[in-house]
Short mmCIF file of C-alpha atoms and ligand atoms in Angstrom, two decimals:
data_model
loop_
_atom_site.label_atom_id
_atom_site.label_comp_id
_atom_site.label_asym_id
_atom_site.label_seq_id
_atom_site.Cartn_x
_atom_site.Cartn_y
_atom_site.Cartn_z
CA MET H 574 -0.09 -27.72 13.91
CA SER H 575 0.20 -30.18 11.05
CA GLY H 576 3.98 -29.93 10.65
CA ARG H 577 3.47 -29.78 6.90
CA LYS H 578 6.10 -27.86 4.98
CA ILE H 579 6.39 -26.10 1.65
CA SER H 580 7.97 -28.37 -0.98
CA PRO H 581 11.81 -28.13 -0.54
CA ASN H 582 12.40 -27.30 -4.19
CA LEU H 583 9.99 -24.35 -4.03
CA ALA H 584 11.66 -23.13 -0.81
CA LEU H 585 15.10 -23.30 -2.48
CA ASP H 586 13.84 -21.42 -5.55
CA GLN H 587 12.55 -18.68 -3.26
CA ARG H 588 15.95 -18.46 -1.49
CA VAL H 589 17.76 -18.15 -4.82
CA ALA H 590 15.36 -15.38 -5.93
CA GLU H 591 16.03 -13.48 -2.67
CA ARG H 592 19.81 -13.76 -3.06
CA ARG H 593 19.64 -12.64 -6.66
CA ALA H 594 17.46 -9.68 -5.64
CA ARG H 595 20.32 -8.69 -3.31
CA GLY H 596 22.61 -8.67 -6.35
CA GLU H 597 24.40 -12.00 -5.67
CA ARG H 598 25.47 -14.26 -8.55
CA ILE H 599 24.22 -17.78 -8.20
CA VAL H 600 24.21 -20.76 -10.56
CA HIS H 601 20.66 -22.04 -10.19
CA LEU H 602 20.61 -25.83 -10.51
CA GLY H 603 17.95 -26.14 -7.83
CA PHE H 604 14.61 -26.08 -9.59
CA GLY H 605 13.15 -28.53 -12.09
CA GLU H 606 11.49 -26.06 -14.37
CA SER H 607 12.09 -25.74 -18.10
CA ARG H 608 13.02 -22.06 -18.42
CA LEU H 609 12.12 -21.49 -22.05
CA PRO H 610 9.66 -19.08 -23.65
CA VAL H 611 6.14 -20.07 -24.69
CA PHE H 612 6.10 -21.31 -28.31
CA PRO H 613 4.04 -18.60 -30.12
CA PRO H 614 1.36 -20.93 -31.66
CA LEU H 615 0.56 -22.06 -28.11
CA ARG H 616 -0.27 -18.45 -27.22
CA GLU H 617 -2.58 -18.31 -30.23
CA ALA H 618 -4.33 -21.53 -29.16
CA LEU H 619 -4.77 -20.08 -25.67
CA ALA H 620 -6.33 -16.91 -27.06
CA GLN H 621 -8.62 -18.94 -29.33
CA GLY H 622 -9.70 -20.98 -26.31
CA ALA H 623 -10.86 -17.94 -24.33
CA GLY H 624 -14.43 -18.61 -25.41
CA ARG H 625 -14.41 -22.09 -23.87
CA ASN H 626 -16.10 -20.95 -20.69
CA ALA H 627 -18.46 -23.86 -20.03
CA TYR H 628 -17.45 -26.44 -17.44
CA GLY H 629 -17.71 -29.24 -20.00
CA PRO H 630 -17.08 -32.93 -19.30
CA VAL H 631 -15.00 -33.76 -16.18
CA VAL H 632 -12.63 -35.98 -18.18
CA GLY H 633 -12.09 -33.29 -20.85
CA ALA H 634 -13.81 -32.51 -24.14
CA GLU H 635 -13.91 -35.08 -26.94
CA ASP H 636 -11.57 -33.10 -29.27
CA VAL H 637 -8.90 -32.90 -26.57
CA ARG H 638 -9.11 -36.57 -25.64
CA THR H 639 -8.97 -37.51 -29.32
CA ALA H 640 -5.77 -35.48 -29.69
CA VAL H 641 -4.26 -37.13 -26.59
CA ALA H 642 -5.27 -40.58 -27.86
CA GLY H 643 -3.47 -39.78 -31.14
CA TRP H 644 -0.37 -38.74 -29.20
CA PHE H 645 -0.33 -42.18 -27.52
CA ASP H 646 -1.11 -43.98 -30.83
CA ARG H 647 2.06 -42.47 -32.30
CA ARG H 648 4.01 -43.86 -29.36
CA ALA H 649 3.08 -47.50 -29.95
CA LEU H 650 0.14 -47.33 -27.53
CA PRO H 651 -3.14 -47.64 -29.46
CA THR H 652 -5.64 -45.57 -27.50
CA ALA H 653 -9.34 -44.69 -27.67
CA PRO H 654 -10.42 -41.22 -26.49
CA ASP H 655 -12.47 -42.89 -23.73
CA GLN H 656 -9.26 -44.17 -22.12
CA VAL H 657 -8.05 -40.61 -21.52
CA ILE H 658 -8.53 -37.99 -18.80
CA VAL H 659 -7.02 -34.52 -19.04
CA ALA H 660 -6.48 -32.50 -15.89
CA PRO H 661 -4.75 -29.40 -14.47
CA GLY H 662 -1.31 -31.02 -14.30
CA SER H 663 -0.17 -34.60 -14.00
CA LYS H 664 0.37 -34.00 -10.26
CA ALA H 665 -3.40 -33.91 -9.75
CA LEU H 666 -3.84 -37.16 -11.68
CA LEU H 667 -1.05 -38.90 -9.76
CA LEU H 668 -2.65 -37.99 -6.43
CA ALA H 669 -6.10 -39.07 -7.64
CA LEU H 670 -4.65 -42.45 -8.67
CA GLN H 671 -3.15 -42.91 -5.23
CA LEU H 672 -6.48 -41.99 -3.64
CA VAL H 673 -8.53 -44.52 -5.61
CA HIS H 674 -6.25 -47.54 -5.97
CA PRO H 675 -5.73 -49.61 -2.80
CA GLY H 676 -2.41 -50.71 -1.33
CA ASP H 677 0.94 -49.16 -0.48
CA VAL H 678 3.17 -47.49 -3.04
CA LEU H 679 6.51 -48.88 -4.21
CA LEU H 680 8.81 -46.02 -5.17
CA PRO H 681 12.25 -46.02 -6.76
CA THR H 682 14.74 -44.30 -4.48
CA PRO H 683 15.69 -41.58 -5.25
CA CYS H 684 12.51 -40.37 -6.92
CA TRP H 685 10.61 -37.16 -7.67
CA VAL H 686 9.90 -35.21 -4.46
CA THR H 687 6.10 -35.39 -4.70
CA TYR H 688 5.33 -39.12 -4.90
CA ARG H 689 6.08 -39.74 -1.22
CA PRO H 690 4.03 -36.86 0.27
CA GLN H 691 1.17 -37.84 -2.06
CA ALA H 692 1.27 -41.40 -0.73
CA VAL H 693 1.06 -40.02 2.79
CA LEU H 694 -1.84 -37.71 1.85
CA ALA H 695 -3.62 -40.76 0.43
CA GLY H 696 -3.13 -42.63 3.73
CA LYS H 697 -0.60 -45.03 2.26
CA ARG H 698 2.89 -46.13 3.15
CA ALA H 699 5.66 -45.26 0.68
CA LEU H 700 7.96 -48.27 0.24
CA GLY H 701 11.30 -47.10 -1.14
CA VAL H 702 13.45 -49.40 -3.28
CA PRO H 703 16.97 -48.46 -4.46
CA VAL H 704 17.49 -47.83 -8.17
CA PRO H 705 19.96 -49.98 -10.14
CA ASP H 706 23.41 -48.72 -11.15
CA GLU H 707 22.45 -48.41 -14.81
CA CYS H 708 19.65 -45.86 -14.41
CA GLY H 709 17.24 -44.18 -12.02
CA GLY H 710 13.47 -43.85 -12.07
CA VAL H 711 12.87 -47.58 -11.61
CA PRO H 712 13.66 -49.95 -8.74
CA ASP H 713 16.37 -52.57 -8.95
CA PRO H 714 14.41 -55.79 -9.72
CA ASP H 715 16.04 -57.95 -7.00
CA ALA H 716 15.64 -55.22 -4.41
CA LEU H 717 12.00 -54.80 -5.51
CA ARG H 718 11.27 -58.50 -4.96
CA ALA H 719 12.94 -58.37 -1.55
CA ARG H 720 11.05 -55.19 -0.55
CA ILE H 721 7.71 -56.72 -1.53
CA ARG H 722 8.48 -59.87 0.49
CA ARG H 723 9.45 -57.79 3.51
CA ALA H 724 6.40 -55.56 3.19
CA ARG H 725 4.15 -58.60 3.16
CA THR H 726 5.77 -60.05 6.30
CA GLU H 727 5.17 -56.66 7.94
CA GLY H 728 1.49 -56.97 7.07
CA ARG H 729 1.63 -54.30 4.34
CA ARG H 730 -0.03 -54.74 0.98
CA PRO H 731 1.91 -53.19 -1.89
CA GLY H 732 -0.57 -52.11 -4.57
CA ILE H 733 1.12 -49.55 -6.82
CA LEU H 734 4.52 -49.48 -8.52
CA VAL H 735 5.63 -46.05 -9.77
CA LEU H 736 8.10 -45.96 -12.68
CA THR H 737 9.50 -42.72 -14.11
CA SER H 738 11.31 -42.67 -17.44
CA PRO H 739 13.11 -40.49 -18.32
CA ASP H 740 13.58 -39.77 -14.68
CA ASN H 741 13.63 -36.88 -12.27
CA PRO H 742 16.07 -36.66 -10.40
CA THR H 743 18.65 -38.74 -12.31
CA GLY H 744 17.95 -37.66 -15.91
CA THR H 745 18.23 -41.26 -17.09
CA THR H 746 15.99 -43.63 -19.06
CA ALA H 747 15.21 -47.28 -18.23
CA GLY H 748 16.16 -49.71 -21.02
CA PRO H 749 13.61 -52.15 -22.50
CA ALA H 750 15.03 -55.28 -20.80
CA LEU H 751 14.74 -53.69 -17.39
CA VAL H 752 11.21 -52.46 -18.09
CA ARG H 753 10.20 -56.01 -19.11
CA GLU H 754 11.68 -57.50 -15.94
CA LEU H 755 9.84 -55.00 -13.74
CA CYS H 756 6.59 -55.62 -15.61
CA ALA H 757 6.97 -59.36 -14.96
CA ILE H 758 7.24 -58.64 -11.23
CA ALA H 759 4.22 -56.30 -11.37
CA GLU H 760 2.23 -59.06 -13.07
CA GLU H 761 3.28 -61.71 -10.53
CA GLU H 762 2.54 -59.41 -7.61
CA GLU H 763 -0.66 -57.97 -9.11
CA LEU H 764 0.55 -54.38 -8.89
CA LEU H 765 -0.85 -51.40 -10.74
CA VAL H 766 2.00 -49.75 -12.66
CA VAL H 767 1.86 -45.97 -12.74
CA SER H 768 4.22 -44.99 -15.54
CA ASP H 769 5.17 -41.32 -15.30
CA GLU H 770 6.25 -40.42 -18.83
CA ILE H 771 6.20 -36.64 -18.52
CA TYR H 772 9.79 -36.42 -19.84
CA ARG H 773 9.26 -38.89 -22.68
CA ASP H 774 9.49 -36.27 -25.43
CA LEU H 775 12.78 -35.04 -24.00
CA LEU H 776 14.96 -38.03 -24.87
CA HIS H 777 18.29 -36.44 -25.77
CA ASP H 778 18.82 -38.96 -28.55
CA PRO H 779 15.50 -39.63 -30.31
CA ARG H 780 16.93 -42.93 -31.64
CA ARG H 781 17.27 -44.33 -28.10
CA PRO H 782 14.92 -47.35 -27.76
CA TYR H 783 12.03 -46.54 -25.45
CA LEU H 784 9.62 -49.10 -24.05
CA SER H 785 6.59 -48.02 -22.07
CA PRO H 786 5.37 -50.49 -19.42
CA ALA H 787 1.93 -50.01 -21.03
CA GLU H 788 3.23 -51.86 -24.12
CA VAL H 789 4.23 -54.85 -21.99
CA LEU H 790 1.46 -54.79 -19.41
CA PRO H 791 -1.45 -52.94 -21.02
CA HIS H 792 -4.05 -54.18 -18.54
CA ARG H 793 -2.07 -53.04 -15.47
CA THR H 794 -0.52 -49.75 -16.53
CA VAL H 795 -1.73 -46.19 -16.29
CA VAL H 796 0.49 -43.74 -18.19
CA VAL H 797 0.64 -40.16 -16.94
CA THR H 798 2.07 -37.31 -18.97
CA GLY H 799 1.72 -33.57 -19.49
CA LEU H 800 2.98 -30.45 -21.23
CA SER H 801 4.90 -28.88 -18.31
CA LYS H 802 8.29 -30.24 -19.31
CA ASN H 803 8.37 -30.84 -23.08
CA LEU H 804 6.74 -27.48 -23.89
CA ALA H 805 7.87 -25.57 -20.78
CA LEU H 806 4.23 -24.97 -19.77
CA GLY H 807 4.42 -25.80 -16.04
CA GLY H 808 2.35 -22.76 -15.10
CA TRP H 809 -0.41 -23.58 -17.56
CA ARG H 810 -1.11 -26.87 -15.74
CA ILE H 811 -1.94 -29.39 -18.47
CA GLY H 812 -1.70 -33.11 -17.72
CA ALA H 813 -3.19 -36.30 -19.15
CA ALA H 814 -3.58 -39.94 -18.15
CA ARG H 815 -4.16 -43.05 -20.27
CA PHE H 816 -6.01 -45.93 -18.61
CA PRO H 817 -6.17 -49.61 -19.64
CA ALA H 818 -8.86 -50.39 -22.23
CA ASP H 819 -10.43 -53.26 -20.27
CA GLU H 820 -13.15 -53.29 -17.61
CA HIS H 821 -10.67 -52.73 -14.77
CA GLY H 822 -9.19 -49.76 -16.63
CA ARG H 823 -12.66 -48.28 -17.16
CA ARG H 824 -13.44 -48.61 -13.46
CA LEU H 825 -10.15 -46.98 -12.53
CA ARG H 826 -10.79 -44.15 -14.96
CA ASP H 827 -14.30 -43.64 -13.53
CA ASP H 828 -12.85 -43.54 -10.00
CA VAL H 829 -10.27 -40.92 -10.99
CA ALA H 830 -13.02 -38.96 -12.76
CA SER H 831 -15.02 -39.10 -9.54
CA VAL H 832 -12.11 -37.54 -7.58
CA ALA H 833 -11.73 -34.96 -10.37
CA SER H 834 -15.40 -34.06 -10.19
CA GLU H 835 -15.12 -33.29 -6.47
CA ASN H 836 -11.81 -31.48 -6.80
CA TRP H 837 -10.74 -29.68 -9.97
CA SER H 838 -13.98 -30.27 -11.98
CA THR H 839 -12.20 -30.24 -15.34
CA LEU H 840 -9.17 -28.84 -17.15
CA ALA H 841 -9.71 -25.10 -17.72
CA GLY H 842 -11.41 -24.50 -21.09
CA PRO H 843 -8.65 -22.35 -22.67
CA MET H 844 -6.10 -24.96 -21.63
CA GLN H 845 -8.17 -27.62 -23.37
CA GLN H 846 -7.77 -25.62 -26.57
CA VAL H 847 -4.00 -25.58 -26.00
CA ALA H 848 -3.99 -29.32 -25.25
CA ALA H 849 -5.97 -30.12 -28.42
CA TYR H 850 -3.36 -28.23 -30.47
CA ALA H 851 -0.26 -29.53 -28.67
CA PHE H 852 -1.17 -33.22 -28.41
CA ALA H 853 -2.00 -33.22 -32.15
CA GLU H 854 1.71 -32.40 -32.71
CA PRO H 855 1.64 -30.36 -35.93
CA PRO H 856 5.03 -30.25 -37.73
CA GLU H 857 6.06 -26.81 -36.38
CA LEU H 858 5.53 -28.06 -32.82
CA ARG H 859 7.46 -31.28 -33.50
CA ALA H 860 10.38 -29.19 -34.77
CA ARG H 861 10.30 -27.07 -31.58
CA LEU H 862 10.27 -30.22 -29.41
CA VAL H 863 13.16 -31.87 -31.24
CA ALA H 864 15.32 -28.73 -30.99
CA ASP H 865 14.51 -28.18 -27.31
CA ALA H 866 15.32 -31.82 -26.45
CA ARG H 867 18.71 -31.29 -28.10
CA LEU H 868 19.27 -28.11 -26.07
CA HIS H 869 18.40 -29.92 -22.83
CA GLY H 870 20.72 -32.78 -23.78
CA THR H 871 23.66 -30.52 -24.67
CA VAL H 872 23.49 -28.50 -21.46
CA ALA H 873 22.86 -31.52 -19.21
CA ALA H 874 25.88 -33.26 -20.78
CA ALA H 875 28.03 -30.16 -20.14
CA VAL H 876 27.06 -30.06 -16.47
CA HIS H 877 27.61 -33.82 -16.16
CA GLU H 878 31.09 -33.41 -17.64
CA ARG H 879 31.99 -30.78 -15.03
CA PHE H 880 30.94 -32.95 -12.09
CA VAL H 881 32.84 -35.94 -13.44
CA ALA H 882 35.90 -33.75 -14.10
CA VAL H 883 36.25 -32.96 -10.38
CA GLY H 884 35.99 -36.64 -9.44
CA ALA H 885 32.27 -37.27 -8.79
CA THR H 886 30.60 -40.31 -10.30
CA CYS H 887 27.41 -39.68 -12.25
CA ARG H 888 25.16 -41.61 -14.62
CA PRO H 889 25.31 -39.90 -18.03
CA PRO H 890 22.01 -38.06 -18.62
CA THR H 891 19.83 -39.41 -21.45
CA GLY H 892 16.53 -37.57 -21.02
CA GLY H 893 14.95 -34.54 -19.36
CA PHE H 894 17.13 -31.90 -17.73
CA TYR H 895 18.77 -33.33 -14.63
CA VAL H 896 21.98 -34.92 -13.43
CA TYR H 897 22.46 -36.67 -10.11
CA PRO H 898 26.14 -36.80 -9.13
CA ASP H 899 27.62 -38.82 -6.28
CA PHE H 900 30.53 -37.14 -4.47
CA GLU H 901 31.45 -40.27 -2.49
CA PRO H 902 34.93 -40.44 -4.14
CA LEU H 903 35.54 -36.97 -2.65
CA ARG H 904 34.39 -37.80 0.88
CA ALA H 905 37.83 -37.17 2.43
CA PRO H 906 38.45 -33.68 0.98
CA LEU H 907 34.83 -32.73 1.68
CA ALA H 908 35.11 -33.91 5.28
CA ARG H 909 38.07 -31.51 5.69
CA GLN H 910 35.61 -28.74 4.79
CA GLY H 911 33.19 -30.07 7.41
CA VAL H 912 30.87 -31.77 4.90
CA THR H 913 29.74 -35.23 5.94
CA ASP H 914 26.25 -35.52 4.48
CA ASP H 915 24.12 -34.38 1.54
CA GLU H 916 22.69 -31.32 3.29
CA GLY H 917 26.19 -30.17 4.27
CA LEU H 918 27.19 -30.53 0.63
CA GLN H 919 24.13 -28.57 -0.53
CA LEU H 920 24.92 -25.79 1.98
CA LEU H 921 28.60 -25.56 1.01
CA LEU H 922 27.66 -25.39 -2.66
CA GLU H 923 25.11 -22.69 -1.86
CA GLU H 924 27.86 -20.68 -0.08
CA LEU H 925 30.00 -21.11 -3.19
CA GLY H 926 27.16 -19.77 -5.36
CA VAL H 927 25.61 -22.98 -6.70
CA ALA H 928 22.06 -24.02 -5.76
CA VAL H 929 21.28 -27.75 -5.86
CA LEU H 930 18.83 -29.99 -3.99
CA ALA H 931 20.21 -32.61 -1.57
CA GLY H 932 19.44 -36.27 -2.27
CA ARG H 933 17.43 -36.70 0.96
CA HIS H 934 14.62 -34.66 -0.61
CA PHE H 935 14.26 -37.43 -3.18
CA GLY H 936 14.17 -40.10 -0.47
CA ASP H 937 17.90 -40.89 -0.78
CA ASP H 938 20.22 -41.74 2.13
CA PRO H 939 21.10 -38.42 3.88
CA ALA H 940 24.59 -39.78 4.67
CA ALA H 941 25.34 -40.14 0.96
CA LEU H 942 26.95 -37.21 -0.86
CA ARG H 943 24.42 -36.98 -3.66
CA PHE H 944 22.24 -34.18 -4.99
CA ARG H 945 20.15 -33.28 -7.99
CA ALA H 946 21.32 -30.60 -10.38
CA ALA H 947 18.54 -29.31 -12.64
CA THR H 948 20.15 -27.94 -15.77
CA SER H 949 17.14 -26.29 -17.40
CA MET H 950 17.63 -22.92 -15.72
CA LEU H 951 20.97 -22.34 -17.45
CA TYR H 952 19.66 -21.15 -20.81
CA GLY H 953 19.48 -17.57 -19.63
CA ASP H 954 17.63 -15.30 -17.25
CA THR H 955 15.83 -13.27 -19.89
CA ARG H 956 13.51 -14.37 -22.68
CA GLU H 957 16.04 -12.98 -25.20
CA GLU H 958 18.84 -15.14 -23.79
CA GLN H 959 16.62 -18.22 -23.73
CA ARG H 960 15.54 -17.61 -27.35
CA ALA H 961 19.19 -17.20 -28.31
CA ALA H 962 19.92 -20.64 -26.82
CA GLN H 963 17.02 -22.15 -28.80
CA ARG H 964 18.10 -20.36 -31.99
CA ALA H 965 21.66 -21.63 -31.65
CA VAL H 966 20.36 -25.21 -31.65
CA GLU H 967 17.97 -24.51 -34.54
CA ARG H 968 20.93 -23.27 -36.60
CA GLY H 969 23.06 -26.27 -35.72
CA GLU H 970 25.39 -24.12 -33.57
CA ASP H 971 26.70 -24.95 -30.11
CA PRO H 972 24.56 -23.25 -27.41
CA LEU H 973 27.43 -23.69 -24.94
CA ARG H 974 29.39 -21.03 -26.84
CA LEU H 975 26.81 -18.33 -26.16
CA PRO H 976 28.48 -15.89 -23.74
CA HIS H 977 25.76 -16.11 -21.07
CA VAL H 978 25.77 -19.94 -21.08
CA ALA H 979 29.57 -20.17 -21.17
CA GLU H 980 29.79 -17.74 -18.24
CA VAL H 981 27.46 -19.71 -15.99
CA LEU H 982 29.36 -22.92 -16.79
CA ARG H 983 32.61 -21.15 -15.83
CA ASP H 984 30.99 -20.05 -12.54
CA LEU H 985 30.10 -23.70 -11.92
CA GLU H 986 33.65 -24.85 -12.69
CA ARG H 987 35.11 -22.26 -10.28
CA ALA H 988 32.74 -23.27 -7.48
CA LEU H 989 33.51 -26.97 -8.00
CA ALA H 990 37.24 -26.28 -7.94
CA LYS H 991 36.83 -24.56 -4.55
CA LEU H 992 34.65 -27.37 -3.27
CA THR H 993 37.44 -29.86 -3.60
CA ALA H 994 40.42 -27.55 -3.12
CA VAL H 995 41.20 -28.34 0.55
C1 PLP R 893 8.58 -36.85 -12.60
C2 PLP R 893 7.57 -35.76 -12.58
N1 PLP R 893 6.27 -36.07 -12.65
C3 PLP R 893 5.32 -35.12 -12.61
C4 PLP R 893 5.65 -33.78 -12.48
C5 PLP R 893 4.53 -32.78 -12.35
O1 PLP R 893 4.18 -32.18 -13.49
P1 PLP R 893 2.84 -31.36 -13.70
O2 PLP R 893 3.27 -29.98 -13.95
O3 PLP R 893 2.18 -32.02 -14.89
O4 PLP R 893 1.98 -31.48 -12.48
C6 PLP R 893 6.98 -33.41 -12.40
C7 PLP R 893 7.34 -31.99 -12.21
O5 PLP R 893 8.34 -31.63 -11.65
C8 PLP R 893 7.98 -34.42 -12.46
O6 PLP R 893 9.27 -34.12 -12.39
#
């Protein structure tokens, strides 16, 4: 027996589905999926791509990589198509990077559930470093220096630094000064920076300054992105990576392509057609993205407000669709309900009809009273409800006033009131 388990977020999603099938009401904040309908032109691109049935190049066809390069160009990262690989999801690219680049992996704590198991699969040690107070997704610089020193005295060799901005699970974005400081450490310590920018197009305020580590440290940074979050296409599995332009970057790209060739071969042909359309960002798609980012921001802010209203502390969300509250200020009343750790808190919330994922699943301290609430499942259970939420934003109306959204927020308020009532 390997002892390997199904990812905890998938297990929770399954439990929620079972309870709902039994007719129970449950506020689902437990799964990081963007529950929005497919934008119709993407369907058309998929249909047009049906004829792309050849294997084609491992790294992706030229037209797709040109579109991805353009996407990076427009984000202050001049890119040649040869620096790009497309793949079935950024998850596959992240694992391939871990397999080919030597050294242990420095991870912000908390961080996305998959980085750690991937490090283990790649035979590496995951070295967790706490995030600063101001935001998640990146390690605190002083703690990072200390962790690297300690790792070296233990005979470990840190080789990769993972940064995620905007972040899952905290829904926050690292500011430029912090990114520069972390890049300086990566340079000193000769680390490869893996910058996971899959939520980059979901900044709630598009005027917020965003600095990619690849702008500061172009020769040491691989940027990974995809269409699962910004276009709600998780099930279509489209990811992309941008490698440094120099000789080292080319070698790294060739190594990842080698893993790809022995594993997924290439991104499915019809999905390459979709990627060529989406990464080119025609105006109608830009408009969809801008409106959806506003929807995510509005709902995440509403959920944040409700946690803070009952006394939790929580970094205000600035990107993506998550909040990560800390119920430490409520430790005494929660202890009276028998809750002393994050799993106890997750279970009590589940009993009260709210599904969230305990902080330990993101590498956080199990004794802390923290969890991730994913807010992207609140737009409605049916395609009609989800479209109504999108339409409200398109018309400049408040999506929180839609009856189905208002009702689920009321359910959340009621559950939170009970949580702290004793
Ligand atoms: C931070 C982060 N990176 C990567 C992924 C994986 O995305 P993909 O669907 O491209 O594999 C996710 C999905 O949850 C994520 O939250």
